[in-house]
Amino acid sequence: MRLVKLDTPDGVIYINPDHVVAVVKGLRDTKVDTVSGVHVVKDPPEVVARLLGSEEISVDVTPRAVGWAKTE
């Protein structure tokens, strides 16, 4: 089992890359969704994904539904 050391606002955590579901960019921090819960880390999402062993990063460019409907 391989563990990756990541910095959080509360200290250091170790995450198994096999249990990561998603890496999501926030306003200031990055959210790492795992099968056991959600962790907030300090590093940018590109760095976190590379540390977890991702070969390439898929970016979701789907526009948000809120605020896009135009009413006249």
Short mmCIF file of N, CA, C and O in Angstrom, two decimals, residues 26 31 38 40 63 65 71:
data_model
loop_
_atom_site.label_atom_id
_atom_site.label_comp_id
_atom_site.label_asym_id
_atom_site.label_seq_id
_atom_site.Cartn_x
_atom_site.Cartn_y
_atom_site.Cartn_z
N GLY A 26 -10.97 24.46 -4.95
CA GLY A 26 -11.80 25.39 -4.21
C GLY A 26 -11.31 26.80 -4.41
O GLY A 26 -10.45 27.07 -5.27
N LYS A 31 -9.98 20.31 -2.41
CA LYS A 31 -10.75 19.28 -1.71
C LYS A 31 -10.44 17.94 -2.34
O LYS A 31 -10.52 17.78 -3.56
N VAL A 38 -14.11 13.52 3.03
CA VAL A 38 -13.55 14.65 2.30
C VAL A 38 -12.44 15.27 3.13
O VAL A 38 -12.58 15.45 4.34
N VAL A 40 -9.52 18.56 3.11
CA VAL A 40 -9.11 19.82 2.51
C VAL A 40 -7.60 19.93 2.66
O VAL A 40 -7.06 19.80 3.76
N PRO A 63 -20.68 24.42 -17.86
CA PRO A 63 -21.08 25.62 -17.12
C PRO A 63 -22.07 25.29 -16.01
O PRO A 63 -22.85 24.34 -16.12
N ALA A 65 -25.35 25.61 -13.76
CA ALA A 65 -26.73 25.88 -14.13
C ALA A 65 -27.25 27.15 -13.47
O ALA A 65 -28.16 27.79 -13.97
N THR A 71 -34.06 35.36 -18.47
CA THR A 71 -35.52 35.55 -18.52
C THR A 71 -35.81 36.96 -18.99
O THR A 71 -35.21 37.92 -18.55
#
